[in-house]
């Protein structure tokens, strides 16, 4: 098999860092070696087919994004990244594994919906991929399907307390699914917002004439997230099941989760870069020549952005530091402004919900290291190691240990990354896209990152180096997942 040697770098994992060379043998990590080690009697650099110079750089496991929505049908349209474009963009940003969501809509067989997702992803992905299953209708059939899917490597199921009439499950359905999860070892992931109350607030706002994108956020106040989070935790406790709350944005909701964790309950929380950096106030103030105050539609996502004056962003960083939040995912769900977000002109409730960011997570969370909010090790833990362990991929992904998949990122702390269309060196030339997602705008316009993804390797194959892309659709393989490493 072809040997690859990554020399001169600092290997960073969740428990520490060390100077080491990393030897890859084909698709797996073979060894970590002291720089210049001669005990094997071989000069590794001379026998390796490929040598990657990582001097002065960090060498970390390929990042694992456990929350993406490629081609998700939503609100009469579909997320603008296909598995092909979305996984290519992920690779550019140092993410070598995604776990996407297959969607069962009400009335559909779970197995049929999953087959449709396999068909979309197969042969299209640049990086490895797995699936969670969204249950849009909990009944006897779908409960039976949960057992079947677990044996096929789909070991997590997402339910919604929001979106009545679309994805919504009532408390009885949620409890039944959790009871099933408790018996088959799977994880229930929860979109925790009180959708019934939110729908009342949304209707009242529209009737008042409050139709701009900003009101998407004000009609999903923190109380609706905290209440649903609390209810989900209690139902999970009743069922004796673990719980993973997705895309948490309200500090009060995380405080409730943290209390349950302090009591020793098996509950976990995830947040996303948009909730760490962006705010409701910025959405309120967003204006452009092209879109007027509809500019704010770029940041319509659920849960919504929260108020900076109320301090949610700082609190979320704190919870990442203390371990009460376990994972940063992207909830990548991109929609263009043209023909997609603009469906909600004059009525924010018709704006497709979602932000694109699959390419930027490693950079954006790394900026938290630069800013002194989290440690280098915690960065790797949040973006690589814990997502893999949480969703049954920990033996292959998220670590650089012998036998693990040869997914590696060389990250340059002296490099620089400008995000968006008009930022950085290209600003003088006007509208120049600097990302690779299939979007006509960036939710991260103008963000400047003090770091850079230099080299990306997936199962031993170099996908990105020297600013060039060498990946191709179909390199990515389906990942049959085990159950979570955090079940007990
Ligand atoms: Zn999502």
JSON list of N, CA, C and O in Angstrom, two decimals, residues 97-126:
[
{"chain": "A", "resi": 97, "resn": "UNK", "atom": "N", "xyz": [-15.88, 13.83, 7.18]},
{"chain": "A", "resi": 97, "resn": "UNK", "atom": "CA", "xyz": [-17.05, 12.96, 7.43]},
{"chain": "A", "resi": 97, "resn": "UNK", "atom": "C", "xyz": [-18.27, 13.84, 7.71]},
{"chain": "A", "resi": 97, "resn": "UNK", "atom": "O", "xyz": [-18.17, 14.80, 8.48]},
{"chain": "A", "resi": 98, "resn": "UNK", "atom": "N", "xyz": [-19.39, 13.48, 7.10]},
{"chain": "A", "resi": 98, "resn": "UNK", "atom": "CA", "xyz": [-20.66, 14.10, 7.50]},
{"chain": "A", "resi": 98, "resn": "UNK", "atom": "C", "xyz": [-21.63, 13.00, 7.91]},
{"chain": "A", "resi": 98, "resn": "UNK", "atom": "O", "xyz": [-21.54, 11.87, 7.44]},
{"chain": "A", "resi": 99, "resn": "UNK", "atom": "N", "xyz": [-22.54, 13.37, 8.81]},
{"chain": "A", "resi": 99, "resn": "UNK", "atom": "CA", "xyz": [-23.71, 12.52, 9.05]},
{"chain": "A", "resi": 99, "resn": "UNK", "atom": "C", "xyz": [-24.92, 13.37, 8.69]},
{"chain": "A", "resi": 99, "resn": "UNK", "atom": "O", "xyz": [-25.18, 14.40, 9.32]},
{"chain": "A", "resi": 100, "resn": "UNK", "atom": "N", "xyz": [-25.59, 12.97, 7.63]},
{"chain": "A", "resi": 100, "resn": "UNK", "atom": "CA", "xyz": [-26.72, 13.71, 7.08]},
{"chain": "A", "resi": 100, "resn": "UNK", "atom": "C", "xyz": [-28.02, 13.07, 7.59]},
{"chain": "A", "resi": 100, "resn": "UNK", "atom": "O", "xyz": [-28.00, 12.01, 8.21]},
{"chain": "A", "resi": 101, "resn": "UNK", "atom": "N", "xyz": [-29.13, 13.74, 7.32]},
{"chain": "A", "resi": 101, "resn": "UNK", "atom": "CA", "xyz": [-30.42, 13.26, 7.82]},
{"chain": "A", "resi": 101, "resn": "UNK", "atom": "C", "xyz": [-31.31, 12.76, 6.69]},
{"chain": "A", "resi": 101, "resn": "UNK", "atom": "O", "xyz": [-31.73, 13.55, 5.84]},
{"chain": "A", "resi": 102, "resn": "UNK", "atom": "N", "xyz": [-31.61, 11.45, 6.70]},
{"chain": "A", "resi": 102, "resn": "UNK", "atom": "CA", "xyz": [-32.67, 10.95, 5.82]},
{"chain": "A", "resi": 102, "resn": "UNK", "atom": "C", "xyz": [-34.01, 11.38, 6.44]},
{"chain": "A", "resi": 102, "resn": "UNK", "atom": "O", "xyz": [-34.14, 11.42, 7.65]},
{"chain": "A", "resi": 103, "resn": "UNK", "atom": "N", "xyz": [-34.96, 11.73, 5.58]},
{"chain": "A", "resi": 103, "resn": "UNK", "atom": "CA", "xyz": [-36.21, 12.32, 6.08]},
{"chain": "A", "resi": 103, "resn": "UNK", "atom": "C", "xyz": [-37.42, 11.45, 5.74]},
{"chain": "A", "resi": 103, "resn": "UNK", "atom": "O", "xyz": [-37.73, 11.25, 4.56]},
{"chain": "A", "resi": 104, "resn": "UNK", "atom": "N", "xyz": [-38.09, 10.95, 6.77]},
{"chain": "A", "resi": 104, "resn": "UNK", "atom": "CA", "xyz": [-39.39, 10.32, 6.58]},
{"chain": "A", "resi": 104, "resn": "UNK", "atom": "C", "xyz": [-40.46, 11.38, 6.76]},
{"chain": "A", "resi": 104, "resn": "UNK", "atom": "O", "xyz": [-40.54, 12.00, 7.82]},
{"chain": "A", "resi": 105, "resn": "UNK", "atom": "N", "xyz": [-41.23, 11.60, 5.70]},
{"chain": "A", "resi": 105, "resn": "UNK", "atom": "CA", "xyz": [-42.35, 12.52, 5.87]},
{"chain": "A", "resi": 105, "resn": "UNK", "atom": "C", "xyz": [-43.59, 11.72, 6.26]},
{"chain": "A", "resi": 105, "resn": "UNK", "atom": "O", "xyz": [-43.66, 10.52, 6.01]},
{"chain": "A", "resi": 106, "resn": "UNK", "atom": "N", "xyz": [-44.54, 12.43, 6.87]},
{"chain": "A", "resi": 106, "resn": "UNK", "atom": "CA", "xyz": [-45.74, 11.75, 7.38]},
{"chain": "A", "resi": 106, "resn": "UNK", "atom": "C", "xyz": [-46.40, 10.94, 6.26]},
{"chain": "A", "resi": 106, "resn": "UNK", "atom": "O", "xyz": [-46.56, 11.44, 5.15]},
{"chain": "A", "resi": 107, "resn": "UNK", "atom": "N", "xyz": [-46.72, 9.69, 6.57]},
{"chain": "A", "resi": 107, "resn": "UNK", "atom": "CA", "xyz": [-47.38, 8.84, 5.57]},
{"chain": "A", "resi": 107, "resn": "UNK", "atom": "C", "xyz": [-46.43, 7.99, 4.75]},
{"chain": "A", "resi": 107, "resn": "UNK", "atom": "O", "xyz": [-46.85, 7.09, 4.03]},
{"chain": "A", "resi": 108, "resn": "UNK", "atom": "N", "xyz": [-45.12, 8.29, 4.86]},
{"chain": "A", "resi": 108, "resn": "UNK", "atom": "CA", "xyz": [-44.12, 7.58, 4.08]},
{"chain": "A", "resi": 108, "resn": "UNK", "atom": "C", "xyz": [-43.53, 6.43, 4.91]},
{"chain": "A", "resi": 108, "resn": "UNK", "atom": "O", "xyz": [-43.42, 6.55, 6.13]},
{"chain": "A", "resi": 109, "resn": "UNK", "atom": "N", "xyz": [-43.14, 5.33, 4.28]},
{"chain": "A", "resi": 109, "resn": "UNK", "atom": "CA", "xyz": [-42.43, 4.27, 5.01]},
{"chain": "A", "resi": 109, "resn": "UNK", "atom": "C", "xyz": [-41.01, 4.73, 5.32]},
{"chain": "A", "resi": 109, "resn": "UNK", "atom": "O", "xyz": [-40.33, 5.30, 4.45]},
{"chain": "A", "resi": 110, "resn": "UNK", "atom": "N", "xyz": [-40.55, 4.48, 6.53]},
{"chain": "A", "resi": 110, "resn": "UNK", "atom": "CA", "xyz": [-39.20, 4.89, 6.93]},
{"chain": "A", "resi": 110, "resn": "UNK", "atom": "C", "xyz": [-38.16, 4.31, 5.97]},
{"chain": "A", "resi": 110, "resn": "UNK", "atom": "O", "xyz": [-37.27, 5.02, 5.49]},
{"chain": "A", "resi": 111, "resn": "UNK", "atom": "N", "xyz": [-38.29, 3.02, 5.66]},
{"chain": "A", "resi": 111, "resn": "UNK", "atom": "CA", "xyz": [-37.30, 2.35, 4.81]},
{"chain": "A", "resi": 111, "resn": "UNK", "atom": "C", "xyz": [-37.25, 2.96, 3.41]},
{"chain": "A", "resi": 111, "resn": "UNK", "atom": "O", "xyz": [-36.17, 3.07, 2.81]},
{"chain": "A", "resi": 112, "resn": "UNK", "atom": "N", "xyz": [-38.41, 3.39, 2.90]},
{"chain": "A", "resi": 112, "resn": "UNK", "atom": "CA", "xyz": [-38.44, 4.02, 1.57]},
{"chain": "A", "resi": 112, "resn": "UNK", "atom": "C", "xyz": [-37.71, 5.36, 1.58]},
{"chain": "A", "resi": 112, "resn": "UNK", "atom": "O", "xyz": [-36.99, 5.71, 0.65]},
{"chain": "A", "resi": 113, "resn": "UNK", "atom": "N", "xyz": [-37.94, 6.12, 2.67]},
{"chain": "A", "resi": 113, "resn": "UNK", "atom": "CA", "xyz": [-37.29, 7.44, 2.74]},
{"chain": "A", "resi": 113, "resn": "UNK", "atom": "C", "xyz": [-35.78, 7.27, 2.84]},
{"chain": "A", "resi": 113, "resn": "UNK", "atom": "O", "xyz": [-35.02, 8.01, 2.21]},
{"chain": "A", "resi": 114, "resn": "UNK", "atom": "N", "xyz": [-35.35, 6.28, 3.59]},
{"chain": "A", "resi": 114, "resn": "UNK", "atom": "CA", "xyz": [-33.91, 6.04, 3.72]},
{"chain": "A", "resi": 114, "resn": "UNK", "atom": "C", "xyz": [-33.31, 5.63, 2.37]},
{"chain": "A", "resi": 114, "resn": "UNK", "atom": "O", "xyz": [-32.23, 6.11, 1.98]},
{"chain": "A", "resi": 115, "resn": "UNK", "atom": "N", "xyz": [-34.02, 4.78, 1.65]},
{"chain": "A", "resi": 115, "resn": "UNK", "atom": "CA", "xyz": [-33.54, 4.35, 0.33]},
{"chain": "A", "resi": 115, "resn": "UNK", "atom": "C", "xyz": [-33.36, 5.55, -0.59]},
{"chain": "A", "resi": 115, "resn": "UNK", "atom": "O", "xyz": [-32.40, 5.62, -1.38]},
{"chain": "A", "resi": 116, "resn": "UNK", "atom": "N", "xyz": [-34.26, 6.53, -0.48]},
{"chain": "A", "resi": 116, "resn": "UNK", "atom": "CA", "xyz": [-34.15, 7.72, -1.32]},
{"chain": "A", "resi": 116, "resn": "UNK", "atom": "C", "xyz": [-32.88, 8.51, -0.98]},
{"chain": "A", "resi": 116, "resn": "UNK", "atom": "O", "xyz": [-32.23, 9.07, -1.87]},
{"chain": "A", "resi": 117, "resn": "UNK", "atom": "N", "xyz": [-32.51, 8.53, 0.31]},
{"chain": "A", "resi": 117, "resn": "UNK", "atom": "CA", "xyz": [-31.28, 9.26, 0.69]},
{"chain": "A", "resi": 117, "resn": "UNK", "atom": "C", "xyz": [-30.02, 8.52, 0.23]},
{"chain": "A", "resi": 117, "resn": "UNK", "atom": "O", "xyz": [-29.07, 9.13, -0.22]},
{"chain": "A", "resi": 118, "resn": "UNK", "atom": "N", "xyz": [-30.06, 7.19, 0.33]},
{"chain": "A", "resi": 118, "resn": "UNK", "atom": "CA", "xyz": [-28.93, 6.42, -0.19]},
{"chain": "A", "resi": 118, "resn": "UNK", "atom": "C", "xyz": [-28.75, 6.71, -1.68]},
{"chain": "A", "resi": 118, "resn": "UNK", "atom": "O", "xyz": [-27.63, 6.88, -2.17]},
{"chain": "A", "resi": 119, "resn": "UNK", "atom": "N", "xyz": [-29.86, 6.78, -2.39]},
{"chain": "A", "resi": 119, "resn": "UNK", "atom": "CA", "xyz": [-29.78, 7.01, -3.84]},
{"chain": "A", "resi": 119, "resn": "UNK", "atom": "C", "xyz": [-29.17, 8.38, -4.16]},
{"chain": "A", "resi": 119, "resn": "UNK", "atom": "O", "xyz": [-28.40, 8.52, -5.10]},
{"chain": "A", "resi": 120, "resn": "UNK", "atom": "N", "xyz": [-29.50, 9.38, -3.33]},
{"chain": "A", "resi": 120, "resn": "UNK", "atom": "CA", "xyz": [-28.95, 10.72, -3.58]},
{"chain": "A", "resi": 120, "resn": "UNK", "atom": "C", "xyz": [-27.45, 10.75, -3.32]},
{"chain": "A", "resi": 120, "resn": "UNK", "atom": "O", "xyz": [-26.69, 11.42, -4.02]},
{"chain": "A", "resi": 121, "resn": "UNK", "atom": "N", "xyz": [-27.01, 10.03, -2.27]},
{"chain": "A", "resi": 121, "resn": "UNK", "atom": "CA", "xyz": [-25.62, 10.17, -1.82]},
{"chain": "A", "resi": 121, "resn": "UNK", "atom": "C", "xyz": [-24.66, 9.24, -2.56]},
{"chain": "A", "resi": 121, "resn": "UNK", "atom": "O", "xyz": [-23.50, 9.59, -2.79]},
{"chain": "A", "resi": 122, "resn": "UNK", "atom": "N", "xyz": [-25.14, 8.08, -2.94]},
{"chain": "A", "resi": 122, "resn": "UNK", "atom": "CA", "xyz": [-24.27, 7.06, -3.51]},
{"chain": "A", "resi": 122, "resn": "UNK", "atom": "C", "xyz": [-23.57, 7.57, -4.77]},
{"chain": "A", "resi": 122, "resn": "UNK", "atom": "O", "xyz": [-24.19, 8.09, -5.68]},
{"chain": "A", "resi": 123, "resn": "UNK", "atom": "N", "xyz": [-22.26, 7.44, -4.79]},
{"chain": "A", "resi": 123, "resn": "UNK", "atom": "CA", "xyz": [-21.49, 7.85, -5.96]},
{"chain": "A", "resi": 123, "resn": "UNK", "atom": "C", "xyz": [-21.29, 9.35, -6.09]},
{"chain": "A", "resi": 123, "resn": "UNK", "atom": "O", "xyz": [-20.65, 9.82, -7.03]},
{"chain": "A", "resi": 124, "resn": "UNK", "atom": "N", "xyz": [-21.84, 10.13, -5.15]},
{"chain": "A", "resi": 124, "resn": "UNK", "atom": "CA", "xyz": [-21.77, 11.59, -5.25]},
{"chain": "A", "resi": 124, "resn": "UNK", "atom": "C", "xyz": [-20.80, 12.23, -4.28]},
{"chain": "A", "resi": 124, "resn": "UNK", "atom": "O", "xyz": [-20.33, 13.35, -4.51]},
{"chain": "A", "resi": 125, "resn": "UNK", "atom": "N", "xyz": [-20.49, 11.55, -3.19]},
{"chain": "A", "resi": 125, "resn": "UNK", "atom": "CA", "xyz": [-19.81, 12.21, -2.08]},
{"chain": "A", "resi": 125, "resn": "UNK", "atom": "C", "xyz": [-18.28, 12.21, -2.24]},
{"chain": "A", "resi": 125, "resn": "UNK", "atom": "O", "xyz": [-17.69, 11.20, -2.61]},
{"chain": "A", "resi": 126, "resn": "UNK", "atom": "N", "xyz": [-17.68, 13.34, -1.90]},
{"chain": "A", "resi": 126, "resn": "UNK", "atom": "CA", "xyz": [-16.23, 13.47, -1.91]},
{"chain": "A", "resi": 126, "resn": "UNK", "atom": "C", "xyz": [-15.61, 12.94, -0.62]},
{"chain": "A", "resi": 126, "resn": "UNK", "atom": "O", "xyz": [-14.42, 12.67, -0.57]}
]
